[in-house]
Coordinates of C-alpha atoms in Angstrom, one line a residue:
X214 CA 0.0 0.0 0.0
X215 CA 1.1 3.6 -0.5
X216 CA 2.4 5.1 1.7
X217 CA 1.1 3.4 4.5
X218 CA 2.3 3.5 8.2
X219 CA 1.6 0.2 9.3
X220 CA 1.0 0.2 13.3
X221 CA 1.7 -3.6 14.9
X222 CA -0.2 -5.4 17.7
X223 CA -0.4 -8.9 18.5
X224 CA -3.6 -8.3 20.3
X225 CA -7.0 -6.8 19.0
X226 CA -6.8 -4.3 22.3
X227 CA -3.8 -2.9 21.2
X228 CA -4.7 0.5 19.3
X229 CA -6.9 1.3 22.8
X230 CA -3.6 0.3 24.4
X231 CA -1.3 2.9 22.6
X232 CA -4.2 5.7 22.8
X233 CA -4.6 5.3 26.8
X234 CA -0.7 5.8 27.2
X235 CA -0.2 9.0 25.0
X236 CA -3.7 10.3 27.2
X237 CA -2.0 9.1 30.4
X238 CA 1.4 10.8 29.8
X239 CA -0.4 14.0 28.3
X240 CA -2.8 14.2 31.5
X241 CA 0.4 13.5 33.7
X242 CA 1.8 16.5 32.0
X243 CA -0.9 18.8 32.7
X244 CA -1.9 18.1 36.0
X245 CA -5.3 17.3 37.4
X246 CA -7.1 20.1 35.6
X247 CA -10.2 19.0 33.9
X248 CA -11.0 22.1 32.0
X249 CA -10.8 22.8 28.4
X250 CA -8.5 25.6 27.3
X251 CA -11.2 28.3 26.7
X252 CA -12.4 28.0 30.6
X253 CA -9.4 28.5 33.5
X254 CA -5.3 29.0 32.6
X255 CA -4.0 25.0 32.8
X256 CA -0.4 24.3 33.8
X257 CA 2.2 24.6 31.0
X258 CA 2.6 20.8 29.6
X259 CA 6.6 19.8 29.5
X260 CA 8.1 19.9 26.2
X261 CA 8.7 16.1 26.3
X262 CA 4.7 15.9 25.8
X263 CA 4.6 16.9 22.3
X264 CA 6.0 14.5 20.0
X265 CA 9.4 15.5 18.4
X266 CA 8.7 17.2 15.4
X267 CA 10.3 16.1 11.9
X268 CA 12.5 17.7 10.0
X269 CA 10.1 20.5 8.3
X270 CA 8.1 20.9 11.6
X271 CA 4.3 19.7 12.5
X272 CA 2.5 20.1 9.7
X273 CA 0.8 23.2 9.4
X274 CA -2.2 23.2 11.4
X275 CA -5.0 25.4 12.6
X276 CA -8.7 25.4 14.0
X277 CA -12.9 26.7 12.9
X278 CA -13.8 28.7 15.8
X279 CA -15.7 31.3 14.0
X280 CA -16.3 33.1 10.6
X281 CA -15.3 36.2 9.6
X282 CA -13.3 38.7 11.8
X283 CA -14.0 37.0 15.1
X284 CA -12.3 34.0 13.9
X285 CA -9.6 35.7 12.8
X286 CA -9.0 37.3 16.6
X287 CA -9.0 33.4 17.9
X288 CA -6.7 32.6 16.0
X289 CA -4.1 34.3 18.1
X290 CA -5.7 32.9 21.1
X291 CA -5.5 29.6 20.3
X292 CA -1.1 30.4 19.3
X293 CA -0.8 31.7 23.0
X294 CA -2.6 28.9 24.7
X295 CA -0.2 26.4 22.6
X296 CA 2.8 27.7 24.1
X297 CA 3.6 29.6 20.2
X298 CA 3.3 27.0 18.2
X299 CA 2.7 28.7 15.3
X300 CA -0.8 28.9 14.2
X301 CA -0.7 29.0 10.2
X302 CA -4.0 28.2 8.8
X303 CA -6.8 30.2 8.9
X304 CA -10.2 28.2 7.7
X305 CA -13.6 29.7 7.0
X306 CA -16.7 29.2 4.7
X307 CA -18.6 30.6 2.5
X308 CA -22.5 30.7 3.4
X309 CA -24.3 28.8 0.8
X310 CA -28.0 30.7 0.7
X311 CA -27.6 33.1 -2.4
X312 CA -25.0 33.0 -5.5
X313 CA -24.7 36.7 -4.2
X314 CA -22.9 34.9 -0.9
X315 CA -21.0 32.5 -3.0
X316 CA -19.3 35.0 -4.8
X317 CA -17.9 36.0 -1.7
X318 CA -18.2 39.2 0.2
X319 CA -15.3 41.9 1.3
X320 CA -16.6 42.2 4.8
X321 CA -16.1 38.4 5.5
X322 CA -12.9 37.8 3.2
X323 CA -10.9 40.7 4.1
X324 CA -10.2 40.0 8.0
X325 CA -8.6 36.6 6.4
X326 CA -6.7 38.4 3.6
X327 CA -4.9 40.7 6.2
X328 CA -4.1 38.0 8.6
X329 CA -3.0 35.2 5.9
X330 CA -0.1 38.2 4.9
X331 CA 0.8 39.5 8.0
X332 CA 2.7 36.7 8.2
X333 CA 5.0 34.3 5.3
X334 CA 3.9 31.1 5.3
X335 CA 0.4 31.3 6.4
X336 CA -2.2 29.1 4.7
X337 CA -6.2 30.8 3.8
X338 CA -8.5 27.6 3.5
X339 CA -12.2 28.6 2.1
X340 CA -15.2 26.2 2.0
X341 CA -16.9 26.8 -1.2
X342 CA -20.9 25.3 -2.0
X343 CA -21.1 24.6 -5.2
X344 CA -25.0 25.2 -5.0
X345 CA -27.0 28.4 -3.5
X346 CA -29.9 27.2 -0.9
X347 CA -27.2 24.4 0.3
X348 CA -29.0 23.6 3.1
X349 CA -32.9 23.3 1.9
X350 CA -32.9 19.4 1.7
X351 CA -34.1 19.7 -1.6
X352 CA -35.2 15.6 -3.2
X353 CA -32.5 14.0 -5.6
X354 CA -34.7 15.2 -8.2
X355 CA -34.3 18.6 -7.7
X356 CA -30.7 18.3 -6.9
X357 CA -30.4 16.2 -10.2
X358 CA -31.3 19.5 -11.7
X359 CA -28.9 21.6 -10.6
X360 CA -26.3 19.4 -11.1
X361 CA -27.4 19.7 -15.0
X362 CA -27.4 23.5 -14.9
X363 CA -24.3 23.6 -13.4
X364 CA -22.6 20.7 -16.1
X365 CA -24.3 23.3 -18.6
X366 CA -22.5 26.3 -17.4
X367 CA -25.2 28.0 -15.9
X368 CA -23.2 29.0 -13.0
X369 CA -19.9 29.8 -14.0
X370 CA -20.0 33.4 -14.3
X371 CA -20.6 33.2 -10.1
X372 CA -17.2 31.0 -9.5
X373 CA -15.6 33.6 -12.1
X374 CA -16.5 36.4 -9.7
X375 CA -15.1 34.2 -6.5
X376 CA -12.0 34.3 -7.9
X377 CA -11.4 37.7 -9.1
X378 CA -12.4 39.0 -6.1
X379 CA -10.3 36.6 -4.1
X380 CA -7.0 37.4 -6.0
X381 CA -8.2 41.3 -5.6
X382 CA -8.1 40.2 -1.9
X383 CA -4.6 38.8 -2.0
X384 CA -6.1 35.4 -1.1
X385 CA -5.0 34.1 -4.6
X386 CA -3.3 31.1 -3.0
X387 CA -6.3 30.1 -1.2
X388 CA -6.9 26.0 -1.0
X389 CA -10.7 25.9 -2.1
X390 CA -12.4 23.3 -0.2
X391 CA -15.4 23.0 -3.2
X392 CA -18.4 21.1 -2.6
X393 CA -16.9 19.3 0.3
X394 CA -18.6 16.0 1.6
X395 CA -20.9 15.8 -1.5
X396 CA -20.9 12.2 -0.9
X397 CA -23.4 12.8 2.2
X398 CA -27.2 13.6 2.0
X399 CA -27.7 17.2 3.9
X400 CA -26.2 19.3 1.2
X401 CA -27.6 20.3 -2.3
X402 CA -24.4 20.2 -3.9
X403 CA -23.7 16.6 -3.1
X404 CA -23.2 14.2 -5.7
X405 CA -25.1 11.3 -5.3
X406 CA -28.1 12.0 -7.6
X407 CA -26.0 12.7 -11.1
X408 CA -22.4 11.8 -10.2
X409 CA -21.3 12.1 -13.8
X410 CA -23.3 15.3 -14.1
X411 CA -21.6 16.4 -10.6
X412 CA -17.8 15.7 -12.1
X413 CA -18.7 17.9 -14.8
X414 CA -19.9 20.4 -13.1
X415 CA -16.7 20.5 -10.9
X416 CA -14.3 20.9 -14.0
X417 CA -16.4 23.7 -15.0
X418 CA -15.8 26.0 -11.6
X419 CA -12.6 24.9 -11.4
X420 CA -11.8 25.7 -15.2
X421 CA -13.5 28.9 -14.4
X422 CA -11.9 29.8 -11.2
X423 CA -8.2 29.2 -12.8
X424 CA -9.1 31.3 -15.6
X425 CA -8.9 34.5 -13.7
X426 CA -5.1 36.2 -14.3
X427 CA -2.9 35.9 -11.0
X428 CA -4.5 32.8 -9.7
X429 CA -2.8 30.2 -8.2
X430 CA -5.9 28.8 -6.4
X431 CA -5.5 24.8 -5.0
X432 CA -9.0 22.3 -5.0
X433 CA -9.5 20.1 -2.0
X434 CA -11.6 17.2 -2.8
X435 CA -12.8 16.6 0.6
X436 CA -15.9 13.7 1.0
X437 CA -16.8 12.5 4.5
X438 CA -15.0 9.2 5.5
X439 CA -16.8 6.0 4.8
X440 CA -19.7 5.2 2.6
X441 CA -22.0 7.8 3.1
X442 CA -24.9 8.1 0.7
X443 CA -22.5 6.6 -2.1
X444 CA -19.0 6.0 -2.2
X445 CA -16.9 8.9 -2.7
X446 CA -14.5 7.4 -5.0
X447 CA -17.1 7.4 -8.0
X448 CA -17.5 11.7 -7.5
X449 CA -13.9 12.0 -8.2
X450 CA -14.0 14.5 -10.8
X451 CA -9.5 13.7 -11.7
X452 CA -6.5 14.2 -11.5
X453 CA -6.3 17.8 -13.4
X454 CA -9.3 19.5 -11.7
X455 CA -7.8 18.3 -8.0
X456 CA -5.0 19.2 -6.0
X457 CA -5.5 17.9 -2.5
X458 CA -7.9 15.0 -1.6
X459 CA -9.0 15.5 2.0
X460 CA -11.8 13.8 4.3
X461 CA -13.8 15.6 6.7
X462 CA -13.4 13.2 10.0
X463 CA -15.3 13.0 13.1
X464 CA -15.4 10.7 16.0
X465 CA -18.7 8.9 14.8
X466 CA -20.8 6.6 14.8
X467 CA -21.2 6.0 18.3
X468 CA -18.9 2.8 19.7
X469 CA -16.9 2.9 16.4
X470 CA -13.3 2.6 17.5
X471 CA -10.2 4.2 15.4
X472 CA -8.8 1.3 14.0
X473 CA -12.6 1.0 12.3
X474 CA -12.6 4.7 11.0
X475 CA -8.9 3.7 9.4
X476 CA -10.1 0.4 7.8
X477 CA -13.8 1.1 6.8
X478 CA -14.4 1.2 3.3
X479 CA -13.4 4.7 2.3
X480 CA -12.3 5.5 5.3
X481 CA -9.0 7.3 6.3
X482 CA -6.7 4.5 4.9
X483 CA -7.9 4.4 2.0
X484 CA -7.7 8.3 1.4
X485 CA -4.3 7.7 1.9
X486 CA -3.8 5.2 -0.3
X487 CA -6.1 6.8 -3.0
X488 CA -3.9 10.2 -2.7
X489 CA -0.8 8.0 -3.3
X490 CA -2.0 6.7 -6.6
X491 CA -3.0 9.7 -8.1
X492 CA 0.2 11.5 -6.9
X493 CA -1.8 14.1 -4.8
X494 CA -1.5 15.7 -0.9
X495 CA -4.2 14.8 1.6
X496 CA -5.4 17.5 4.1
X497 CA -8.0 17.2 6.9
X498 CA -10.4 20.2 6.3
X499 CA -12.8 19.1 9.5
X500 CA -12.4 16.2 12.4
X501 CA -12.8 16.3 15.8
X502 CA -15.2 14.7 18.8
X503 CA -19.0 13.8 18.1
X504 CA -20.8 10.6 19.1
X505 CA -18.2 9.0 21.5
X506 CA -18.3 12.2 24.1
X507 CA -15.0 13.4 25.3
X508 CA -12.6 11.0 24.1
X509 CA -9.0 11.4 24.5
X510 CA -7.9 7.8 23.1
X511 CA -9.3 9.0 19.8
X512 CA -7.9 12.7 20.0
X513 CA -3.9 10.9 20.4
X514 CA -4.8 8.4 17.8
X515 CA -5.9 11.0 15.5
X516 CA -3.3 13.5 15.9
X517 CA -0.7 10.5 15.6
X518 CA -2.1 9.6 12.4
X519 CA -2.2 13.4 11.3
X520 CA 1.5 13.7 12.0
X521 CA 2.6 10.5 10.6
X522 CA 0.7 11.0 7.4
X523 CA 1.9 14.4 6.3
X524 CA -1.0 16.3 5.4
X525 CA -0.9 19.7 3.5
X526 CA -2.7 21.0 6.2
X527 CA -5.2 20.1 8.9
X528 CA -7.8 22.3 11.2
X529 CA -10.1 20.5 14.1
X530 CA -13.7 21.8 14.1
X531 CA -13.2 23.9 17.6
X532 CA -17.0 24.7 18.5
X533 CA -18.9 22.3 20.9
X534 CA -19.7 19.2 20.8
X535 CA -16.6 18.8 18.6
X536 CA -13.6 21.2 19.5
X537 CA -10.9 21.2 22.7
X538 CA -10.7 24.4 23.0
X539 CA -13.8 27.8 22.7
X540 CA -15.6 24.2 23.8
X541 CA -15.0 23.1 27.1
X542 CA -17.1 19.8 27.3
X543 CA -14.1 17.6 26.6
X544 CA -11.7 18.9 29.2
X545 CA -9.7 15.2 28.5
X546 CA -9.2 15.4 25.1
X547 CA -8.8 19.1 25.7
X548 CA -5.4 18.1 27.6
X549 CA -4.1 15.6 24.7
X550 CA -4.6 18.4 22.2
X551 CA -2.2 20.6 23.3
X552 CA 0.0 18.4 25.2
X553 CA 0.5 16.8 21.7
X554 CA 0.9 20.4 19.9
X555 CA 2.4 22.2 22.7
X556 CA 5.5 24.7 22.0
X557 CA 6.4 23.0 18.8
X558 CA 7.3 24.6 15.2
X559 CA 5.6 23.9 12.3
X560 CA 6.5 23.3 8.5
X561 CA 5.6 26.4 5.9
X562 CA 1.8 26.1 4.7
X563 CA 3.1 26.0 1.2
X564 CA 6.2 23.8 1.6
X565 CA 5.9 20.9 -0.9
X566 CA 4.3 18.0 0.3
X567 CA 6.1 14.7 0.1
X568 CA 6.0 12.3 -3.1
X569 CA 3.8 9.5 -1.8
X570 CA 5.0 6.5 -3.9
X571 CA 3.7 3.0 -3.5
X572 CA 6.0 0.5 -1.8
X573 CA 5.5 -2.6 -0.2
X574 CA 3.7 -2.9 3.5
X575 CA 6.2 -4.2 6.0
X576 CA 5.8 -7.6 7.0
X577 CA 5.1 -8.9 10.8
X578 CA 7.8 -7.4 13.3
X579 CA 8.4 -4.3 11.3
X580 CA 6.5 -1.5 12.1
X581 CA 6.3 3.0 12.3
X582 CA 6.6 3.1 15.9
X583 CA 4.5 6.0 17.5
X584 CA 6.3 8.2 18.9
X585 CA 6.8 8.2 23.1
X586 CA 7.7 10.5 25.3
X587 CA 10.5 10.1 27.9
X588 CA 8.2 9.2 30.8
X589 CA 6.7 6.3 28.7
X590 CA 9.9 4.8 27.8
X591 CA 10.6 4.6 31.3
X592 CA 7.7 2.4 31.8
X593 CA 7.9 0.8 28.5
X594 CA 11.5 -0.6 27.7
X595 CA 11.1 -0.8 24.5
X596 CA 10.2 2.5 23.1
X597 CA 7.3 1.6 20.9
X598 CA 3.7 1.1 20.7
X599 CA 2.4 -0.4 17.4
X600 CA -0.8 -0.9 16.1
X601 CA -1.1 -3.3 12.9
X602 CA -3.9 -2.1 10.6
X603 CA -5.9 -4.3 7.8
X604 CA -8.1 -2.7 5.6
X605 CA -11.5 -4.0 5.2
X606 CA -12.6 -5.4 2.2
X607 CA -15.0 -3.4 0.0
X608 CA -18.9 -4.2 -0.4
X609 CA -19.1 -6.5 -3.1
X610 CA -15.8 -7.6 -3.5
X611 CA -14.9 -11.3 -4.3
X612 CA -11.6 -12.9 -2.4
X613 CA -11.5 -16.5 -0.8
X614 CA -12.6 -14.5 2.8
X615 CA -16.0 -13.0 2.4
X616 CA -15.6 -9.0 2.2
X617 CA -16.8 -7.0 5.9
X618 CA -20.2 -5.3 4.0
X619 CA -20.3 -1.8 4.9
X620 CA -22.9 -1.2 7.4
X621 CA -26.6 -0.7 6.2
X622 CA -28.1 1.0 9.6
X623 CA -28.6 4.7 9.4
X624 CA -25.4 6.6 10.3
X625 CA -25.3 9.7 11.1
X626 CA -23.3 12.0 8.5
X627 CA -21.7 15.2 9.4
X628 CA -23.0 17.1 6.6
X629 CA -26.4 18.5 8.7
X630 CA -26.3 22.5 9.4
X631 CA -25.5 23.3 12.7
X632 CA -27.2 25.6 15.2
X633 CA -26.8 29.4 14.6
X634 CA -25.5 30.4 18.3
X635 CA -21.8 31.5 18.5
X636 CA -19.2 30.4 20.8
X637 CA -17.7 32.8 23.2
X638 CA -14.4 33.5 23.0
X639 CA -12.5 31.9 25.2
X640 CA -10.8 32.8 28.9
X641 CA -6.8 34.2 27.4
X642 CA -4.7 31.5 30.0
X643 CA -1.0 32.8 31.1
X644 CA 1.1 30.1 30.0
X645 CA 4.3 30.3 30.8
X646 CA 6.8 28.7 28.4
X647 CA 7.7 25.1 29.4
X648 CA 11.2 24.7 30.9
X649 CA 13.8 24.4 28.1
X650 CA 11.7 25.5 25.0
X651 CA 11.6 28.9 23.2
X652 CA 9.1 31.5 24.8
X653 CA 5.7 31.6 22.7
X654 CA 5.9 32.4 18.9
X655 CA 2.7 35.3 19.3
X656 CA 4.7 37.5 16.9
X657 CA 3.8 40.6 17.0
X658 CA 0.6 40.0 14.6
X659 CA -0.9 38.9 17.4
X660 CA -2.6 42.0 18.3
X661 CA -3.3 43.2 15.3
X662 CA -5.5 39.6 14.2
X663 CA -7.7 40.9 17.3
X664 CA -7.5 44.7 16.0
X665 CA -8.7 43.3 12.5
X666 CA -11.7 41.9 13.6
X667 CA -13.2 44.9 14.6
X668 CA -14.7 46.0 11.5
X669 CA -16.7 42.9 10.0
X670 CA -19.4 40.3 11.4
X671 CA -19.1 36.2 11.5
X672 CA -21.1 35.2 8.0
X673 CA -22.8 32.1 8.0
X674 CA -21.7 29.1 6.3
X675 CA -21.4 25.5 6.5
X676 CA -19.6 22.7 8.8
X677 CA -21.0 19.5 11.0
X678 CA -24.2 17.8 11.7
X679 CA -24.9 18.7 15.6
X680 CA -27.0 17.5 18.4
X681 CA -29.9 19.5 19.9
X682 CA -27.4 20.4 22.8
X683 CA -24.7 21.3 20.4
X684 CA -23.2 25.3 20.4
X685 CA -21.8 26.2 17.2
X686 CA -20.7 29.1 15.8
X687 CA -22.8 31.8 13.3
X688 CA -21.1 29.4 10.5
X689 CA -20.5 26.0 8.8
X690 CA -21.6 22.6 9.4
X691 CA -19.8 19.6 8.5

């Protein structure tokens, strides 16, 4: 397989294993506190809690708090509670009611222009429907429609617009998350009901888009992991109209471990392996908790396999139930997150990624160990934690074992709106700088991110289903 990190066990408990002892030794590091980042200052984690970085640096990361201006100002936040690690993506989305919204508007767009160059090497990431009324559960039928339209050429003056004002902006080497999980059911640009009419479509904004002098715009091709309304291998529009193939990632369904989210049928495995065969990066645009509660086994697991796999870029889904930080219902997970990311450097957003070429997948005893810190290897003499991972077969397909079929029952996608009330910006903690590290990496942008969102309002847009409980931001679903 491509690419792939192959994690050993000789036991099926094994991935829990290696999950409870990067939570134990992050929790050790930051004491007994049970609140999230955004309620009460935490003590500063030890540098040995984050995971050595490689060469280039974590790769480039950042969070969804907010829309517009106000998530700009978090931004900053979010650097000084990580002890300076360098916060260099900024990710928001475009609402999806009118075309008027999707060709972008200065008052959201511009807080993001002035904070991606303050600073070299920040990253802008936009959500982009490809559909106006995204959210009105329209039938397939109707959706059929529109995906015709669209295939037609209906709409491509609209994308044309997007980009000239986003390179008038300065946001001309924005990654464009279009259409993102179109293999769900919530949204009406998914792809299910025309998905040749829907890869057509595609080409056409993108085509569009790139047409506009002084682009230099990248596509994310971003379903939701696993089946979904229909696999999202058969909306894969190819390999000229994409840049980045990402997967929007939650902890869901409920009682579905990580080793099942990496081996599922389309699940994060094979994005990784798909990406490797059509020579592309990977990203993760959304992930974060959902049905499992506050769940630090997955938040290790997940930021190990973030690390290990190299994406372009990556930004957790920080409003509740979801996030670690503005949310402080998973005060646990809260503590892995920036034990793990704590006073650490990060690559350049738009460093190269690196050439995933297929090889062969290391045979029994062989393994990428996950990294431990020096507290761990005291209690573990050998240094490593492996967890061995077997993809599942694929509905359908014949082999002398009969295939796993991909589950029938109703799952929940993240793809639903979510509510309309904002987060509050979180409590600022003083952190001081863990003993033997750098002091925090602010910069002295900081202020001005906060300054900058003075003079626009949070836009609504698009980002993960939620629970009736759930507080979300004035923005995206997933």
């Amino acid at each position: 397989m491509a690419d792939r990190h192959q994690w050993w066990t000789r036991a099926a408990a094994a991935g829990a294993v290696a999950a409870l002892l990067l939570s134990w030794a992050t929790a050790t590091a930051l004491g007994d506190d049970s609140s999230s980042g955004g309620a009460r200052p935490q003590a500063a984690p030890t540098a040995s809690a984050a995971p050595a970085a490689d060469a280039t640096g974590l790769p480039p990361f950042g969070a969804f708090t907010d829309s517009g201006a106000q998530g700009v100002a978090n931004l900053a936040g979010l650097q000084r509670w990580l002890g300076g690690t360098p916060v260099r993506v900024g990710h928001t989305y475009l609402p999806g009611d009118t075309w008027q919204d999707i060709e972008g508007d200065d008052d959201l767009l511009t807080p993001w222009a002035d904070w991606t160059k303050a600073e070299p090497g920040r990253m802008f990431v936009l959500n982009v429907p490809m559909q106006q009324d995204n959210e009105a559960h329209l039938s397939d039928g109707e959706v059929a429609q529109l995906i015709r339209q669209g295939a037609d050429g209906e709409d491509d003056a609209h994308f044309t617009r997007l980009a000239q004002r986003l390179v008038r902006l300065g946001l001309q080497n924005a990654v464009v998350v279009l259409g993102w999980e179109m293999n769900g059911t919530t949204y009406s640009h998914r792809c299910g009901p025309d998905p040749d009419g829907w890869k057509i479509y595609w080409n056409r904004i993108v085509a569009a888009m790139r047409a506009v002098p002084g682009q230099h715009f990248r596509f994310d091709f971003a379903p939701n992991r696993g089946q979904d309304a229909i696999a999202w291998t058969q909306c894969y529009p190819g390999d000229s109209s994409v840049d980045v193939i990402g997967m929007d990632s939650y902890d869901q369904p409920a009682g579905e471990s990580f080793y099942q989210q990496v081996t599922e049928p389309y699940g994060l495995q094979e994005q990784v392996d798909f990406a490797a065969e059509h020579k592309k990066a990977i990203s993760y645009p959304e992930w974060g908790l959902f049905r499992n509660g506050d769940d630090p086994d997955y938040m290790s697991l997940m930021l190990t396999w973030i690390i290990t796999h190299h994406p372009l870029y990556q930004t957790l889904t920080d409003y509740c139930p979801h996030g670690v930080w503005t949310c402080d219902q998973n005060p646990e997970s809260s503590k892995v997150y920036r034990a793990l990311l704590y006073a650490q450097q990060t690559a350049a957003a738009f460093a190269a990624p690196p050439a995933r070429t297929p090889s062969p997948a290391p045979t029994d005893g062989t393994c990428t160990p996950m990294r431990l810190t020096a507290q761990m290897r005291k209690e573990y003499a050998s240094g490593e934690v492996c967890v061995h991972l077997t993809p599942k077969q694929r509905p359908g397909q014949s082999d002398a074992q009969p295939a796993t079929p991909t589950p029938q029952t109703e799952q929940p996608s993240p793809d639903e709106p979510s509510p309309q009330s904002a987060p509050q910006t979180p409590e600022e903690p003083t952190v001081p700088a863990p003993e033997g590290t750098a002091a925090p990496q602010d910069g002295s942008s900081a202020e001005g991110d906060a300054s900058a969102g003075e003079s626009s309002g949070a836009a609504t847009g698009e980002g993960p289903e939620e629970t009736d409980t759930a507080q979300a931001p004035a923005s995206p679903t997933s």
